[in-house]
């Protein structure tokens, strides 16, 4: 670590007394807010953040008591979770005279909560991606910034991954006590951007993709590229040999006939097939293997988030235990099918009760149901599908989620073959994204009237400006003709830059003409300014 710049303690204390705390936030509600502070303090005895008022302090937004309804902001990337709220208590700066001497933190700090650091899906989706892109949002959160995790957990099994995000060791809430009684962060950011998250875990409605996903495969892959560089895993294809990975779990939710499965996959796809697990392989080894794999096969579970390291074109095959409807649990499907992620996603479900092994006697958090009353136990045992439910302790869900499965090989190969026709495998795509057309330009119309009942409208326009620099397979134009004052319009799809409309065109009428360009059938551009045409 680089030695911190020497801090003039007297000057720092004087500045805190004079200026107090200054806060300016971005975001309109507590769920989309991230705040930037000068001189935010934290009392390790009270376990509270402290805002010091002085003549020069700033608090934007200044919410009054709405700051507690329910909070100033979410400290984790999980939306509006009531265990993850951030707030501070207020004091006059003059109170510092009676308080423990503050210890100043010189590093630019990002202060946030990890949501569930022992679960790999949560680690990537809730923490690593949001931290990475929050740091991208604020230039002074650079490689020398320091992360402060306030959720109160210990390091957790994946702490090495968090360490990759900056050059400084992240600090945990417990460790702050060893630094002093009153810590003052010279410059800090509080909260995490939610812009990259794609899944909601079912706290208020059953789990599913977020309503408004704002991330594409491109940003996910920029992040994985960063992580691979930090892990010293090269992006180069090391060898041309194609292979399939079976990512297995070794503690629970087992594949009972793994050897048979591996042989069958190898034979069907004529590829080497290997197994990895979090217990038996290092994280970097798994990333290295995944980054050149043609197919990943795994039981539903957090390890599947690592499909974000697969190359474009690879297939993700997710196996679901008996009575678990794949459509109801789609964190990995949503990831694989993000636009630009370019993965093929396949779900297989065990539909044969004889091929499942249940564990009713285990503790409740491993899916046991012995603590439930007899009637409820029987109902669960008889049920053929777990009904939709909220997170996180539904015993029927846990019971089914922790079953072991003997995979029916023919049915699995059949569903894979419905999607993967020839050999699966990495694809080197020429151009990753889909680019949208700009507005059409110089739109004009000319009317001509024939007699008292017929009229024509000749409309022409120029191609969007960006089309001059693009190779586009198919360029079409959509034109809507709307009689002024009417709610309906006549739509047309056209291939050329001019057209004479005569159907349903009346003389002595004003028409509104809306024109937009469409690339490759699906990429709809913006409408140009509406054209007013009088016949
Ligand atoms: N895990 C694992 N092997 C196992 C069971 C769990 O590697 O046999 C990992 C799993 O990938 C996750 C963490 O342990 O990162 C917690 O697993 P859990 O079953 O609680 O969560 P889930 O995988 O259902 O999200």
XYZ file of C-alpha atoms and ligand atoms in Angstrom:
560
model
C 0.000 0.000 0.000
C 1.027 3.525 -0.738
C 1.795 5.537 2.410
C -0.964 8.039 3.108
C -0.127 11.669 2.569
C 0.937 13.176 5.882
C -2.036 14.739 7.560
C -1.775 17.933 9.545
C -3.929 16.869 12.476
C -4.410 20.344 13.914
C -5.477 21.746 10.559
C -7.848 18.842 9.922
C -9.523 19.273 13.297
C -9.826 23.013 12.795
C -11.407 22.438 9.368
C -13.936 20.007 10.843
C -14.865 22.502 13.578
C -15.206 25.329 11.093
C -16.796 23.636 8.117
C -18.672 20.812 9.739
C -20.058 18.030 7.536
C -20.988 18.694 3.928
C -23.278 16.328 2.012
C -24.524 16.501 -1.568
C -26.500 13.547 -2.906
C -27.597 12.287 -6.306
C -30.938 10.524 -6.679
C -34.498 11.553 -5.925
C -35.575 8.853 -3.487
C -33.846 6.786 -0.844
C -33.683 3.816 -3.228
C -31.693 5.575 -5.928
C -29.563 7.851 -3.791
C -25.771 7.916 -3.435
C -24.287 10.701 -1.302
C -20.939 12.433 -1.299
C -19.653 13.729 2.015
C -16.867 15.835 3.335
C -16.142 15.139 6.979
C -18.733 12.477 7.666
C -17.889 10.949 11.028
C -18.635 7.599 12.659
C -18.799 6.834 16.341
C -17.563 3.281 16.879
C -19.007 3.349 20.407
C -22.509 4.382 19.354
C -22.175 2.558 15.990
C -23.742 5.615 14.359
C -22.673 7.985 11.627
C -22.482 11.599 12.795
C -23.189 14.780 10.859
C -21.625 17.894 12.420
C -23.435 21.168 11.877
C -21.499 24.388 11.540
C -21.966 27.679 9.711
C -20.539 26.154 6.548
C -22.204 22.742 6.543
C -24.373 21.605 3.650
C -27.106 18.956 3.601
C -28.636 18.260 0.197
C -31.275 16.989 0.026
C -32.458 18.708 3.183
C -35.345 16.407 3.993
C -36.151 17.359 7.565
C -37.790 14.417 9.261
C -38.517 12.795 5.889
C -34.918 11.616 6.261
C -36.392 8.906 8.522
C -39.229 7.934 6.202
C -37.881 5.384 5.938
C -34.202 6.388 5.524
C -31.798 8.665 3.723
C -30.632 5.852 1.447
C -30.114 2.130 0.950
C -26.625 1.102 2.045
C -26.705 -2.093 -0.045
C -27.749 -2.505 -3.669
C -30.861 -4.436 -2.631
C -33.816 -2.134 -3.050
C -35.518 -0.776 0.057
C -34.477 -3.576 2.412
C -35.244 -2.439 5.944
C -32.077 -3.948 7.422
C -29.895 -1.992 4.979
C -30.841 1.608 5.611
C -28.366 4.439 6.127
C -28.827 7.489 8.275
C -26.790 9.691 10.588
C -27.334 11.519 13.851
C -26.751 15.275 14.023
C -24.641 17.307 16.415
C -23.329 20.851 16.504
C -19.632 20.968 15.587
C -19.046 22.604 18.980
C -19.889 19.243 20.605
C -16.545 17.974 19.299
C -14.885 19.698 22.253
C -16.524 17.186 24.567
C -16.061 14.129 22.392
C -13.184 11.681 21.882
C -10.507 13.128 19.636
C -11.444 12.302 16.045
C -9.236 10.015 13.977
C -9.157 11.190 10.357
C -9.425 8.718 7.471
C -7.357 10.197 4.639
C -8.419 7.770 1.859
C -11.415 8.516 -0.298
C -13.952 6.078 1.132
C -16.821 4.116 -0.385
C -19.129 3.170 2.467
C -21.670 0.418 1.792
C -23.203 -2.829 2.992
C -22.530 -6.205 1.463
C -25.814 -8.088 1.298
C -24.850 -11.746 1.722
C -21.084 -12.212 1.370
C -21.200 -16.004 1.757
C -23.321 -16.591 -1.331
C -21.606 -16.153 -4.663
C -24.684 -14.922 -6.519
C -25.169 -12.234 -3.910
C -21.447 -11.411 -3.946
C -21.424 -10.669 -7.676
C -24.909 -9.304 -8.192
C -25.376 -7.254 -5.026
C -21.812 -6.246 -4.205
C -19.035 -6.593 -6.771
C -20.831 -5.289 -9.842
C -22.542 -2.424 -7.983
C -19.291 -1.421 -6.244
C -17.378 -1.550 -9.522
C -19.885 0.666 -11.319
C -20.381 3.032 -8.367
C -16.617 3.567 -8.514
C -16.886 4.202 -12.262
C -19.497 6.858 -11.580
C -17.280 9.005 -9.319
C -13.768 9.779 -10.576
C -12.197 10.116 -7.144
C -13.284 6.563 -6.282
C -10.189 5.322 -8.062
C -7.810 2.436 -7.406
C -6.590 4.221 -4.257
C -10.057 4.466 -2.736
C -10.871 2.351 0.310
C -14.005 0.257 0.753
C -15.753 0.216 4.133
C -18.245 -2.604 4.658
C -20.725 -1.676 7.358
C -23.096 -4.676 7.328
C -21.271 -6.206 10.278
C -20.262 -9.578 8.794
C -16.781 -11.006 9.037
C -14.678 -11.231 5.866
C -16.607 -14.185 4.499
C -15.338 -16.869 2.129
C -15.097 -14.610 -0.933
C -13.232 -11.680 0.611
C -10.393 -12.026 -1.897
C -12.809 -10.969 -4.623
C -13.694 -7.738 -2.834
C -9.988 -6.989 -2.461
C -9.621 -6.861 -6.237
C -11.723 -3.719 -6.518
C -9.135 -1.322 -5.110
C -5.497 -1.321 -4.060
C -6.341 -0.788 -0.399
C -7.512 -3.470 1.974
C -11.287 -3.126 2.559
C -12.212 -2.509 6.188
C -15.065 -4.144 8.083
C -17.278 -2.509 10.688
C -15.665 -4.470 13.531
C -12.195 -3.263 12.546
C -13.177 0.384 12.843
C -13.209 0.062 16.630
C -9.482 -0.583 16.596
C -8.905 2.701 14.754
C -10.558 4.950 17.320
C -13.753 6.045 19.006
C -14.644 8.786 16.549
C -13.614 8.344 12.900
C -13.955 11.183 10.414
C -13.880 10.388 6.720
C -12.231 13.266 4.907
C -14.059 12.461 1.673
C -16.570 9.658 1.301
C -19.347 8.264 -0.836
C -22.196 6.416 0.811
C -24.469 3.906 -0.941
C -24.292 1.790 -4.090
C -25.583 2.247 -7.597
C -28.347 -0.235 -8.454
C -27.953 0.322 -12.166
C -26.382 -3.087 -12.844
C -28.710 -5.331 -10.850
C -31.072 -7.589 -12.788
C -32.895 -9.600 -10.120
C -35.145 -9.059 -7.125
C -35.103 -11.788 -4.509
C -38.743 -11.834 -3.537
C -39.006 -9.726 -0.384
C -42.259 -8.031 -1.381
C -43.400 -10.084 -4.378
C -42.198 -13.512 -5.541
C -38.655 -13.402 -6.920
C -38.017 -12.573 -10.555
C -36.184 -10.270 -12.965
C -36.233 -6.594 -11.957
C -38.980 -4.621 -13.635
C -36.654 -2.177 -15.338
C -33.306 -3.747 -16.199
C -30.721 -1.128 -17.176
C -27.629 -3.255 -17.763
C -26.542 -5.126 -20.887
C -24.058 -7.905 -21.463
C -21.527 -5.322 -22.558
C -21.201 -3.760 -19.097
C -21.196 -7.191 -17.454
C -18.362 -8.243 -19.736
C -16.396 -5.025 -19.093
C -16.568 -5.894 -15.414
C -15.523 -9.524 -15.943
C -12.606 -8.330 -18.069
C -11.479 -6.146 -15.157
C -11.840 -9.048 -12.716
C -9.914 -11.413 -14.986
C -7.059 -8.941 -15.298
C -6.933 -8.612 -11.515
C -7.025 -12.407 -11.156
C -4.226 -12.736 -13.716
C -6.377 -14.838 -15.987
C -5.596 -13.986 -19.586
C -8.410 -13.451 -22.075
C -6.511 -15.274 -24.834
C -7.827 -18.588 -25.998
C -5.127 -20.848 -24.666
C -5.903 -23.826 -26.837
C -8.437 -24.556 -29.486
C -9.730 -27.663 -27.761
C -13.419 -27.378 -26.978
C -14.842 -28.635 -23.707
C -17.874 -28.772 -21.443
C -17.798 -27.906 -17.729
C -20.012 -29.558 -15.150
C -19.999 -27.201 -12.147
C -20.918 -29.448 -9.278
C -21.957 -28.887 -5.693
C -20.402 -31.270 -3.209
C -22.335 -30.529 -0.016
C -25.963 -30.465 -1.077
C -28.277 -30.326 -4.118
C -26.109 -33.043 -5.621
C -26.158 -34.630 -9.047
C -26.233 -38.294 -8.031
C -25.112 -39.747 -11.357
C -22.409 -37.247 -12.185
C -20.050 -39.774 -13.775
C -22.788 -41.008 -16.064
C -23.723 -37.417 -16.937
C -20.158 -36.507 -17.849
C -19.773 -39.529 -20.097
C -23.062 -38.820 -21.819
C -22.229 -35.158 -22.473
C -18.784 -36.028 -23.785
C -20.245 -38.612 -26.118
C -23.167 -36.523 -27.361
C -21.160 -33.384 -28.097
C -17.842 -35.080 -28.851
C -16.069 -32.847 -26.372
C -13.933 -33.274 -23.330
C -16.103 -32.825 -20.224
C -14.658 -31.791 -16.875
C -16.041 -31.129 -13.391
C -15.233 -28.202 -11.164
C -16.529 -27.168 -7.743
C -15.958 -24.253 -5.417
C -14.700 -26.705 -2.819
C -12.051 -28.318 -4.999
C -10.844 -25.566 -7.332
C -9.439 -22.119 -6.831
C -11.535 -19.253 -8.018
C -8.992 -18.256 -10.684
C -8.829 -21.804 -12.022
C -12.594 -21.888 -12.402
C -12.586 -18.495 -14.144
C -9.792 -19.620 -16.474
C -11.676 -22.783 -17.389
C -15.041 -21.049 -17.796
C -13.634 -18.324 -20.008
C -12.935 -20.820 -22.793
C -15.724 -23.327 -22.242
C -18.362 -24.215 -24.799
C -21.004 -25.267 -22.286
C -21.628 -25.023 -18.549
C -23.919 -27.550 -16.877
C -24.887 -27.048 -13.232
C -27.587 -27.490 -10.651
C -29.560 -24.332 -9.881
C -27.505 -22.423 -7.316
C -25.259 -19.469 -6.660
C -22.256 -21.001 -8.424
C -24.126 -20.432 -11.697
C -23.514 -16.682 -11.452
C -20.050 -17.544 -12.706
C -21.565 -17.972 -16.150
C -20.716 -14.291 -16.478
C -17.190 -15.515 -17.227
C -18.297 -17.719 -20.149
C -17.339 -16.607 -23.651
C -19.993 -15.300 -26.016
C -21.847 -18.104 -27.742
C -21.447 -20.623 -24.918
C -24.436 -22.542 -23.550
C -25.640 -22.480 -19.924
C -27.592 -25.542 -18.841
C -29.339 -25.125 -15.482
C -30.700 -28.242 -13.756
C -33.691 -27.914 -11.421
C -34.648 -30.460 -8.777
C -38.081 -32.097 -8.637
C -41.110 -29.799 -8.094
C -39.145 -26.610 -8.721
C -40.512 -24.720 -11.683
C -37.583 -23.212 -13.604
C -39.746 -20.261 -14.671
C -40.076 -19.170 -11.033
C -36.345 -18.966 -10.258
C -34.581 -17.088 -13.020
C -31.530 -15.180 -11.717
C -29.198 -17.099 -14.039
C -31.599 -17.233 -16.967
C -32.009 -13.460 -16.727
C -28.239 -13.009 -16.657
C -27.617 -15.338 -19.605
C -30.305 -13.695 -21.707
C -29.387 -10.054 -21.041
C -29.055 -8.322 -24.404
C -25.464 -8.603 -25.568
C -24.586 -11.342 -23.097
C -24.801 -13.729 -26.060
C -25.213 -16.937 -24.091
C -27.608 -19.753 -24.939
C -29.727 -20.647 -21.925
C -31.350 -24.030 -21.337
C -33.328 -25.161 -18.291
C -33.925 -28.809 -17.413
C -36.164 -29.975 -14.606
C -36.372 -33.352 -12.934
C -39.970 -34.401 -13.485
C -39.556 -37.933 -12.167
C -40.241 -38.318 -8.452
C -38.270 -41.572 -8.381
C -35.121 -39.673 -9.323
C -35.178 -37.308 -6.366
C -33.756 -37.790 -2.879
C -35.309 -35.670 -0.136
C -33.992 -34.788 3.333
C -36.994 -34.183 5.590
C -34.952 -34.796 8.778
C -32.322 -32.099 8.170
C -32.381 -28.740 10.000
C -34.921 -26.298 8.571
C -32.287 -24.146 6.840
C -31.072 -27.166 4.896
C -34.579 -27.997 3.800
C -35.750 -30.185 6.684
C -39.477 -30.217 7.417
C -39.621 -32.388 10.559
C -40.422 -29.288 12.638
C -43.711 -28.764 10.750
C -46.976 -30.358 11.793
C -47.766 -33.764 10.296
C -50.461 -32.491 7.941
C -48.187 -29.840 6.483
C -45.350 -32.351 6.102
C -47.662 -34.678 4.187
C -48.935 -31.903 1.961
C -45.374 -30.903 1.064
C -44.361 -34.513 0.355
C -47.344 -34.973 -1.959
C -46.998 -31.665 -3.808
C -45.704 -31.742 -7.382
C -44.760 -28.047 -7.569
C -43.669 -25.483 -5.010
C -46.198 -22.642 -5.232
C -44.802 -19.152 -5.735
C -43.617 -17.724 -2.438
C -41.750 -14.853 -0.844
C -38.141 -14.960 0.278
C -36.479 -16.550 2.245
C -37.666 -19.171 4.676
C -40.462 -20.955 2.849
C -40.032 -24.550 4.119
C -41.535 -26.156 1.022
C -39.124 -24.261 -1.211
C -36.116 -25.114 0.975
C -37.203 -28.777 1.145
C -37.321 -29.040 -2.641
C -34.278 -26.821 -3.271
C -32.031 -29.096 -1.218
C -32.998 -32.363 -2.894
C -30.376 -34.447 -4.670
C -31.173 -35.463 -8.235
C -30.446 -38.389 -10.482
C -30.429 -36.700 -13.864
C -32.414 -38.472 -16.581
C -29.821 -38.338 -19.334
C -32.040 -38.802 -22.423
C -34.435 -36.046 -21.364
C -31.545 -33.696 -20.590
C -29.825 -34.318 -23.940
C -33.190 -33.800 -25.618
C -33.749 -30.318 -24.142
C -30.162 -29.274 -24.821
C -30.509 -30.414 -28.430
C -33.633 -28.323 -28.900
C -31.450 -25.230 -28.483
C -27.929 -26.370 -29.322
C -28.275 -27.758 -32.831
C -24.703 -28.282 -33.918
C -21.601 -27.993 -31.802
C -21.930 -25.378 -29.090
C -19.004 -23.123 -28.551
C -17.396 -19.735 -28.214
C -18.187 -17.262 -30.930
C -16.069 -14.337 -31.870
C -18.641 -11.759 -32.849
C -17.519 -8.995 -35.163
C -19.558 -6.218 -33.623
C -20.936 -6.710 -30.156
C -23.794 -4.319 -29.845
C -26.799 -3.286 -31.739
C -26.714 0.337 -32.779
C -29.870 2.349 -33.157
C -30.683 4.679 -36.051
C -30.773 8.436 -35.531
C -33.712 10.557 -36.675
C -34.474 10.771 -40.379
C -33.531 14.230 -41.717
C -35.050 16.915 -43.908
C -38.509 15.389 -44.013
C -40.801 17.150 -46.495
C -44.284 16.684 -47.824
C -46.100 17.901 -50.872
C -49.840 17.606 -51.320
C -51.837 17.490 -54.508
C -55.600 17.592 -54.775
C -57.531 15.922 -57.568
C -61.118 17.042 -57.703
C -63.197 17.296 -54.574
C -62.669 13.825 -53.105
C -59.156 12.666 -53.937
C -55.786 13.828 -52.754
C -52.194 12.625 -52.607
C -49.418 13.209 -50.149
C -45.833 12.863 -51.358
C -43.473 12.478 -48.392
C -39.677 12.315 -48.611
C -36.788 12.342 -46.149
C -33.059 11.747 -45.849
C -31.334 8.838 -44.139
C -30.319 9.209 -40.481
C -26.948 10.866 -40.131
C -25.245 7.871 -38.492
C -26.274 5.462 -41.273
C -23.575 6.966 -43.515
C -20.957 5.389 -41.267
C -22.641 2.038 -40.636
C -23.086 -1.228 -42.442
C -26.660 -2.249 -41.730
C -28.191 -5.418 -43.132
C -31.694 -4.015 -43.516
C -32.880 -0.397 -43.372
C -36.616 0.296 -43.289
C -38.733 3.330 -42.524
C -41.939 3.443 -40.572
C -44.372 6.218 -41.435
C -47.504 7.023 -39.496
C -50.133 9.246 -41.091
C -52.555 10.772 -38.646
C -55.396 13.111 -39.475
C -55.154 16.110 -37.174
C -57.505 15.722 -34.234
C -57.900 11.951 -34.672
C -56.540 9.363 -32.234
C -55.731 6.730 -34.814
C -53.147 6.652 -37.549
C -52.274 4.583 -40.606
C -48.883 2.862 -40.275
C -46.651 1.969 -43.224
C -43.333 0.158 -43.431
C -41.306 1.405 -46.411
C -37.957 0.597 -47.963
C -37.306 3.863 -49.754
C -36.881 7.475 -48.692
C -39.983 8.733 -50.389
C -43.503 7.592 -50.907
C -46.731 8.987 -52.285
C -49.734 8.177 -50.152
C -53.122 8.220 -51.835
C -55.178 5.714 -49.905
C -57.573 7.404 -47.465
C -56.070 10.818 -48.099
C -58.774 13.484 -48.160
C -58.514 16.920 -49.708
C -58.441 20.069 -47.560
C -57.291 18.192 -44.489
C -54.288 18.560 -42.215
C -52.203 15.414 -41.637
C -49.513 14.763 -39.080
C -46.710 12.589 -40.493
C -44.404 10.690 -38.142
C -41.303 9.021 -39.583
C -38.674 6.819 -37.990
C -35.931 4.525 -39.232
C -35.676 0.829 -38.302
C -32.456 -1.225 -38.530
C -32.683 -4.998 -38.934
C -36.385 -5.184 -38.063
C -35.990 -4.675 -34.326
C -33.858 -1.583 -33.763
C -36.426 1.213 -33.715
C -35.030 4.735 -33.974
C -36.633 7.917 -32.665
C -39.364 9.711 -34.580
C -38.281 12.853 -36.366
C -40.136 16.082 -35.536
C -43.682 15.660 -36.699
C -44.419 16.944 -40.196
C -47.597 18.972 -40.772
C -49.037 18.460 -44.251
C -52.161 20.211 -45.608
C -53.839 18.793 -48.651
N -22.175 -24.033 -2.290
C -21.238 -24.820 -2.880
N -21.353 -26.179 -2.822
C -22.393 -26.778 -2.207
C -23.370 -25.973 -1.604
C -23.220 -24.606 -1.665
O -20.270 -24.327 -3.445
O -22.447 -28.005 -2.200
C -22.031 -22.572 -2.341
C -23.041 -21.912 -3.260
O -22.580 -21.810 -4.575
C -23.213 -20.552 -2.618
C -23.030 -20.840 -1.146
O -22.324 -22.059 -1.071
O -22.207 -19.656 -3.037
C -24.360 -20.910 -0.388
O -25.167 -21.931 -0.939
P -26.737 -21.991 -0.719
O -27.213 -23.371 -1.047
O -27.055 -21.424 0.610
O -27.300 -20.918 -1.777
P -27.796 -21.085 -3.293
O -26.705 -21.758 -4.046
O -29.061 -21.884 -3.269
O -28.022 -19.652 -3.737
